[in-house]
């Protein structure tokens, strides 16, 4: 089905089925207005729904099923266009469940997105991704990328992102400023809960990130992150890990970091980072730094199973005003020529 320039369409309780012998697309919406409700679009070889819209078009897709399509489930294209996708089941598509293209401002709300290659793929776009259940996808739950350094600024809010076979959320590319805010649960993912790399920048506020099979939050090499007021807990590797080539200006502020199998915070080969006012409890080690120079101030580092702070391989932190008590090993363990400004700690 094609709805062309200047037309309007309203579909309710329709079924559109592709043909495996032909390269079909379920619905194409081009510079038009459309409302699609309680429909089923499935088994199309080139995708379920493709949209190329302008900012003046109004498209709403609701309470529909987008299933078993090749290439992708739904694709949103068009600068400043703002289609709405809500309360849909988007499952078993051999590609992203939803793909949002350059400068598109789609609203993706209250959907169940599972068993796709990626749950949602964002390419230099600014969608609002709110209150979805994104689980059991075969790669990342949400991946945000940059095309030729065009700004990418999605808002990812109040979702449940779990059980994906790679990362829960993957942020990559210079010009990527993904905001990850108040998500109910980012957990049980096979890799990290949130991974930031390749000069991407993520802002993480008030999320629950736990029980991932590697790190809770992983900021790799040239990636940076502002991590504030999150609960990060029970991840198999470090609850929060930062470091690598050109790793600087990461902020870890006022988080509850607890019960990790390994480190509460792990900083390796990184430049200046700011670790301030966190509660770090019940991890194997509270903070481990390897050839790192973070500023570690006014944290509460309590009841970790080994050391409160462990400094290795010529680390040179500023360690001031922290409360480091009731850890089962050393409060502060310094080795391998490490040193630093260590003052006024309890």
Short mmCIF file of C-alpha atoms in Angstrom, two decimals:
data_model
loop_
_atom_site.label_atom_id
_atom_site.label_comp_id
_atom_site.label_asym_id
_atom_site.label_seq_id
_atom_site.Cartn_x
_atom_site.Cartn_y
_atom_site.Cartn_z
CA UNK A 1 0.00 0.00 0.00
CA UNK A 2 1.27 3.49 -0.92
CA UNK A 3 -0.16 6.76 0.41
CA UNK A 4 1.36 9.52 -1.70
CA UNK A 5 1.97 13.27 -1.47
CA UNK A 6 -0.89 15.31 -0.05
CA UNK A 7 -3.20 12.35 0.58
CA UNK A 8 -4.83 11.15 3.79
CA UNK A 9 -5.44 7.58 4.89
CA UNK A 10 -7.15 5.91 7.82
CA UNK A 11 -6.71 2.17 8.35
CA UNK A 12 -8.36 0.18 11.12
CA UNK A 13 -8.29 -3.57 11.71
CA UNK A 14 -6.54 -4.28 8.41
CA UNK A 15 -4.07 -7.10 7.71
CA UNK A 16 -1.27 -6.63 5.21
CA UNK A 17 0.81 -9.69 4.46
CA UNK A 18 3.91 -9.75 2.29
CA UNK A 19 4.97 -12.38 -0.21
CA UNK A 20 8.24 -14.20 0.37
CA UNK A 21 8.75 -14.55 -3.38
CA UNK A 22 8.64 -10.79 -4.04
CA UNK A 23 10.36 -7.75 -2.53
CA UNK A 24 7.42 -6.11 -0.83
CA UNK A 25 6.91 -3.26 1.65
CA UNK A 26 3.75 -3.36 3.73
CA UNK A 27 2.91 0.38 3.75
CA UNK A 28 4.74 3.40 2.27
CA UNK A 29 3.72 6.83 3.60
CA UNK A 30 5.16 9.74 1.59
CA UNK A 31 4.46 13.36 2.57
CA UNK A 32 0.96 12.46 3.72
CA UNK A 33 -1.26 12.19 6.78
CA UNK A 34 -2.25 8.77 8.09
CA UNK A 35 -3.81 7.00 11.03
CA UNK A 36 -3.15 3.27 11.39
CA UNK A 37 -5.00 1.53 14.22
CA UNK A 38 -5.30 -2.14 15.22
CA UNK A 39 -3.66 -3.36 12.02
CA UNK A 40 -1.31 -6.28 11.40
CA UNK A 41 1.59 -5.87 8.97
CA UNK A 42 3.75 -8.95 8.59
CA UNK A 43 6.08 -11.04 6.43
CA UNK A 44 7.17 -8.21 4.10
CA UNK A 45 10.65 -8.66 2.63
CA UNK A 46 11.66 -4.97 2.57
CA UNK A 47 10.01 -3.81 5.78
CA UNK A 48 6.66 -3.33 7.43
CA UNK A 49 6.06 0.46 7.32
CA UNK A 50 8.31 3.09 5.65
CA UNK A 51 7.61 6.79 6.24
CA UNK A 52 9.12 9.80 4.44
CA UNK A 53 7.39 12.82 5.95
CA UNK A 54 7.63 16.57 6.43
CA UNK A 55 7.16 18.45 9.68
CA UNK A 56 3.60 19.33 8.60
CA UNK A 57 2.46 15.71 8.21
CA UNK A 58 0.56 13.94 10.97
CA UNK A 59 0.99 10.18 11.25
CA UNK A 60 -0.17 8.02 14.14
CA UNK A 61 0.39 4.26 14.33
CA UNK A 62 -1.30 2.71 17.36
CA UNK A 63 -2.31 -0.67 18.79
CA UNK A 64 -0.94 -2.48 15.75
CA UNK A 65 1.26 -5.54 15.22
CA UNK A 66 4.40 -5.29 13.11
CA UNK A 67 5.77 -8.83 12.86
CA UNK A 68 8.22 -11.05 10.97
CA UNK A 69 9.32 -8.47 8.41
CA UNK A 70 12.77 -8.55 6.79
CA UNK A 71 15.04 -5.48 6.83
CA UNK A 72 13.08 -3.62 9.54
CA UNK A 73 9.72 -3.18 11.22
CA UNK A 74 9.06 0.59 10.96
CA UNK A 75 11.31 3.29 9.45
CA UNK A 76 10.79 7.01 10.20
CA UNK A 77 12.45 9.43 7.76
CA UNK A 78 12.12 13.17 7.20
CA UNK A 79 13.73 16.11 8.99
CA UNK A 80 11.60 17.54 11.82
CA UNK A 81 8.76 15.13 11.05
CA UNK A 82 7.13 13.83 14.24
CA UNK A 83 5.17 10.61 13.67
CA UNK A 84 3.76 8.85 16.73
CA UNK A 85 4.11 5.11 17.30
CA UNK A 86 2.28 3.94 20.39
CA UNK A 87 0.94 0.79 22.04
CA UNK A 88 2.17 -1.47 19.23
CA UNK A 89 3.73 -4.93 19.29
CA UNK A 90 6.87 -4.87 17.17
CA UNK A 91 8.39 -8.33 17.16
CA UNK A 92 10.56 -10.76 15.20
CA UNK A 93 11.71 -8.31 12.52
CA UNK A 94 15.03 -9.16 10.87
CA UNK A 95 16.53 -5.72 11.46
CA UNK A 96 15.62 -2.86 13.81
CA UNK A 97 12.11 -2.97 15.17
CA UNK A 98 11.98 0.82 14.70
CA UNK A 99 14.57 2.85 12.76
CA UNK A 100 14.60 6.64 13.18
CA UNK A 101 16.52 8.55 10.48
CA UNK A 102 18.33 11.88 10.31
CA UNK A 103 16.68 14.77 12.23
CA UNK A 104 13.40 12.90 12.69
CA UNK A 105 11.50 13.64 15.90
CA UNK A 106 9.33 10.55 16.26
CA UNK A 107 7.51 9.80 19.51
CA UNK A 108 7.81 6.10 20.39
CA UNK A 109 5.61 5.34 23.37
CA UNK A 110 4.20 2.34 25.26
CA UNK A 111 5.25 -0.27 22.71
CA UNK A 112 6.43 -3.85 23.21
CA UNK A 113 9.57 -4.24 21.14
CA UNK A 114 11.20 -7.65 21.26
CA UNK A 115 12.99 -10.35 19.29
CA UNK A 116 14.21 -7.95 16.58
CA UNK A 117 17.87 -7.50 15.62
CA UNK A 118 17.90 -4.10 17.37
CA UNK A 119 14.94 -2.87 19.34
CA UNK A 120 15.26 0.77 18.25
CA UNK A 121 17.96 2.26 16.00
CA UNK A 122 18.49 6.04 16.04
CA UNK A 123 20.68 7.70 13.38
CA UNK A 124 21.44 11.40 14.03
CA UNK A 125 17.82 11.90 15.12
CA UNK A 126 15.95 13.38 18.08
CA UNK A 127 13.14 10.98 19.01
CA UNK A 128 11.31 10.76 22.30
CA UNK A 129 11.44 7.12 23.45
CA UNK A 130 9.14 6.79 26.45
CA UNK A 131 7.54 4.00 28.51
CA UNK A 132 8.37 1.11 26.18
CA UNK A 133 9.22 -2.47 27.03
CA UNK A 134 12.30 -3.37 24.99
CA UNK A 135 13.51 -6.89 25.60
CA UNK A 136 15.08 -10.02 24.15
CA UNK A 137 16.39 -8.36 20.99
CA UNK A 138 19.29 -10.12 19.28
CA UNK A 139 21.73 -7.19 19.48
CA UNK A 140 21.26 -3.91 21.42
CA UNK A 141 17.96 -2.86 22.91
CA UNK A 142 18.50 0.75 21.74
CA UNK A 143 21.44 1.86 19.59
CA UNK A 144 22.08 5.55 18.87
CA UNK A 145 24.54 6.42 16.10
CA UNK A 146 25.81 9.49 14.26
CA UNK A 147 25.92 10.13 10.52
CA UNK A 148 28.81 12.41 9.50
CA UNK A 149 28.79 14.08 12.94
CA UNK A 150 25.22 15.37 12.57
CA UNK A 151 23.87 15.83 16.07
CA UNK A 152 22.00 12.93 17.65
CA UNK A 153 19.95 13.81 20.72
CA UNK A 154 17.33 11.20 21.62
CA UNK A 155 15.50 11.30 24.94
CA UNK A 156 15.15 7.85 26.43
CA UNK A 157 12.76 8.04 29.37
CA UNK A 158 10.89 5.63 31.65
CA UNK A 159 11.52 2.44 29.65
CA UNK A 160 12.14 -1.14 30.72
CA UNK A 161 15.12 -2.47 28.74
CA UNK A 162 16.09 -6.02 29.60
CA UNK A 163 17.34 -9.36 28.36
CA UNK A 164 18.91 -8.10 25.12
CA UNK A 165 21.76 -10.19 23.74
CA UNK A 166 24.19 -7.26 23.59
CA UNK A 167 23.85 -3.92 25.40
CA UNK A 168 20.72 -2.42 26.82
CA UNK A 169 21.57 1.02 25.35
CA UNK A 170 24.56 1.66 23.07
CA UNK A 171 25.66 5.27 22.44
CA UNK A 172 28.32 5.94 19.79
CA UNK A 173 29.75 8.69 17.61
CA UNK A 174 30.92 12.31 17.91
CA UNK A 175 27.91 14.59 18.14
CA UNK A 176 25.84 12.01 20.00
CA UNK A 177 24.28 13.49 23.15
CA UNK A 178 21.82 10.80 24.21
CA UNK A 179 19.82 11.60 27.34
CA UNK A 180 18.90 8.51 29.37
CA UNK A 181 16.57 9.55 32.14
CA UNK A 182 14.46 7.80 34.81
CA UNK A 183 14.29 4.40 33.11
CA UNK A 184 12.50 1.89 35.29
CA UNK A 185 15.00 -0.94 34.74
CA UNK A 186 17.98 -1.54 32.49
CA UNK A 187 19.05 -5.05 33.35
CA UNK A 188 19.72 -8.68 32.48
CA UNK A 189 21.40 -7.64 29.22
CA UNK A 190 24.17 -9.98 28.02
CA UNK A 191 26.70 -7.14 27.79
CA UNK A 192 26.52 -3.72 29.49
CA UNK A 193 23.41 -1.95 30.65
CA UNK A 194 24.65 1.26 28.97
CA UNK A 195 27.76 1.41 26.71
CA UNK A 196 29.26 4.70 25.47
CA UNK A 197 32.06 4.74 22.87
CA UNK A 198 33.58 6.38 19.76
CA UNK A 199 33.38 9.96 21.11
CA UNK A 200 29.73 9.65 22.05
CA UNK A 201 28.42 11.41 25.15
CA UNK A 202 25.59 10.16 27.36
CA UNK A 203 23.72 11.86 30.18
CA UNK A 204 22.37 9.32 32.66
CA UNK A 205 20.00 10.57 35.36
CA UNK A 206 17.87 8.67 37.88
CA UNK A 207 17.97 5.25 36.17
CA UNK A 208 17.86 1.78 37.75
CA UNK A 209 20.70 -0.19 36.14
CA UNK A 210 21.29 -3.64 37.52
CA UNK A 211 21.97 -7.33 37.00
CA UNK A 212 23.64 -6.99 33.60
CA UNK A 213 26.09 -9.74 32.69
CA UNK A 214 29.06 -7.39 32.24
CA UNK A 215 29.11 -3.74 33.42
CA UNK A 216 26.21 -1.62 34.51
CA UNK A 217 27.65 1.45 32.76
CA UNK A 218 30.69 1.12 30.46
CA UNK A 219 32.35 4.25 29.07
CA UNK A 220 35.02 3.16 26.60
CA UNK A 221 38.08 5.15 25.51
CA UNK A 222 36.95 8.32 23.71
CA UNK A 223 33.38 8.15 25.04
CA UNK A 224 32.26 10.40 27.91
CA UNK A 225 29.32 10.37 30.30
CA UNK A 226 27.63 12.38 33.02
CA UNK A 227 26.25 9.81 35.47
CA UNK A 228 24.15 11.30 38.26
CA UNK A 229 21.61 10.04 40.83
CA UNK A 230 21.30 6.54 39.40
CA UNK A 231 20.95 3.25 41.24
CA UNK A 232 23.59 0.92 39.80
CA UNK A 233 23.57 -2.49 41.40
CA UNK A 234 24.39 -6.21 41.17
CA UNK A 235 26.15 -6.16 37.82
CA UNK A 236 28.52 -9.08 37.18
CA UNK A 237 31.55 -6.94 36.29
CA UNK A 238 32.10 -3.37 37.49
CA UNK A 239 28.95 -1.45 38.29
CA UNK A 240 30.54 1.56 36.52
CA UNK A 241 33.69 1.30 34.38
CA UNK A 242 35.51 4.16 32.63
CA UNK A 243 38.81 4.42 30.84
CA UNK A 244 41.01 3.95 27.82
CA UNK A 245 42.49 6.20 25.17
CA UNK A 246 41.54 9.89 25.60
CA UNK A 247 39.10 9.10 28.41
CA UNK A 248 38.56 12.40 30.26
CA UNK A 249 35.80 14.53 31.78
CA UNK A 250 33.56 11.76 33.03
CA UNK A 251 31.35 12.73 35.98
CA UNK A 252 30.01 10.20 38.48
CA UNK A 253 27.91 12.11 41.01
CA UNK A 254 25.46 11.18 43.78
CA UNK A 255 24.80 7.62 42.67
CA UNK A 256 23.88 4.57 44.76
CA UNK A 257 26.46 1.98 43.63
CA UNK A 258 25.96 -1.32 45.40
CA UNK A 259 26.46 -5.07 45.53
CA UNK A 260 28.55 -5.54 42.40
CA UNK A 261 30.37 -8.85 41.99
CA UNK A 262 33.54 -6.87 41.15
CA UNK A 263 34.24 -3.13 41.50
CA UNK A 264 31.78 -0.43 42.41
CA UNK A 265 33.75 1.95 40.14
CA UNK A 266 36.64 0.84 37.93
CA UNK A 267 38.83 3.54 36.31
CA UNK A 268 41.67 2.41 34.04
CA UNK A 269 44.15 4.51 32.06
CA UNK A 270 41.92 7.55 32.21
CA UNK A 271 42.50 11.26 32.62
CA UNK A 272 40.63 13.55 34.96
CA UNK A 273 37.26 12.21 36.07
CA UNK A 274 35.08 13.46 38.91
CA UNK A 275 33.72 10.92 41.39
CA UNK A 276 31.71 12.94 43.91
CA UNK A 277 29.17 12.30 46.67
CA UNK A 278 28.37 8.67 45.79
CA UNK A 279 27.31 5.91 48.18
CA UNK A 280 29.44 2.89 47.29
CA UNK A 281 28.52 -0.18 49.34
CA UNK A 282 28.59 -3.96 49.23
CA UNK A 283 30.80 -4.36 46.15
CA UNK A 284 33.91 -6.53 46.04
CA UNK A 285 36.09 -3.38 45.95
CA UNK A 286 34.65 0.10 46.30
CA UNK A 287 36.81 2.02 43.80
CA UNK A 288 39.68 0.52 41.80
CA UNK A 289 41.93 2.81 39.76
CA UNK A 290 44.70 1.64 37.42
CA UNK A 291 47.00 4.32 35.95
CA UNK A 292 44.26 6.87 36.57
CA UNK A 293 44.01 10.41 37.97
CA UNK A 294 40.40 10.92 39.10
CA UNK A 295 39.12 13.42 41.65
CA UNK A 296 37.45 11.34 44.38
CA UNK A 297 35.73 13.55 46.95
CA UNK A 298 33.03 13.32 49.65
CA UNK A 299 31.95 9.76 48.82
CA UNK A 300 30.68 7.24 51.35
CA UNK A 301 32.57 4.00 50.72
CA UNK A 302 31.19 1.45 53.17
CA UNK A 303 31.03 -2.29 53.75
CA UNK A 304 32.72 -3.46 50.58
CA UNK A 305 33.97 -7.05 50.67
CA UNK A 306 37.60 -6.21 50.02
CA UNK A 307 39.17 -2.73 49.84
CA UNK A 308 37.46 0.61 49.98
CA UNK A 309 39.86 2.27 47.51
CA UNK A 310 42.53 0.34 45.58
CA UNK A 311 45.22 2.35 43.70
CA UNK A 312 47.50 0.51 41.22
CA UNK A 313 50.14 1.14 38.55
CA UNK A 314 51.11 4.75 39.17
CA UNK A 315 47.63 6.11 39.80
CA UNK A 316 47.64 9.67 41.12
CA UNK A 317 44.18 10.63 42.32
CA UNK A 318 42.93 13.47 44.47
CA UNK A 319 41.29 11.64 47.39
CA UNK A 320 39.71 14.08 49.81
CA UNK A 321 36.90 14.20 52.32
CA UNK A 322 35.66 10.63 51.82
CA UNK A 323 34.13 8.41 54.47
CA UNK A 324 35.84 5.03 54.02
CA UNK A 325 34.67 2.71 56.78
CA UNK A 326 33.76 -0.91 57.55
CA UNK A 327 35.35 -2.41 54.45
CA UNK A 328 36.60 -5.96 54.98
CA UNK A 329 40.08 -5.29 53.53
CA UNK A 330 42.03 -2.05 53.55
CA UNK A 331 40.36 1.32 53.65
CA UNK A 332 42.87 2.65 51.09
CA UNK A 333 45.35 0.24 49.49
CA UNK A 334 48.21 1.90 47.58
CA UNK A 335 50.69 -0.06 45.43
CA UNK A 336 52.84 0.03 42.27
CA UNK A 337 54.26 3.54 42.77
CA UNK A 338 50.83 5.10 43.11
CA UNK A 339 50.51 8.35 45.05
CA UNK A 340 48.28 11.41 45.14
CA UNK A 341 46.68 14.09 47.28
CA UNK A 342 45.11 12.09 50.09
CA UNK A 343 43.61 14.40 52.71
CA UNK A 344 40.83 14.65 55.29
CA UNK A 345 39.39 11.17 54.73
CA UNK A 346 37.68 9.28 57.55
#
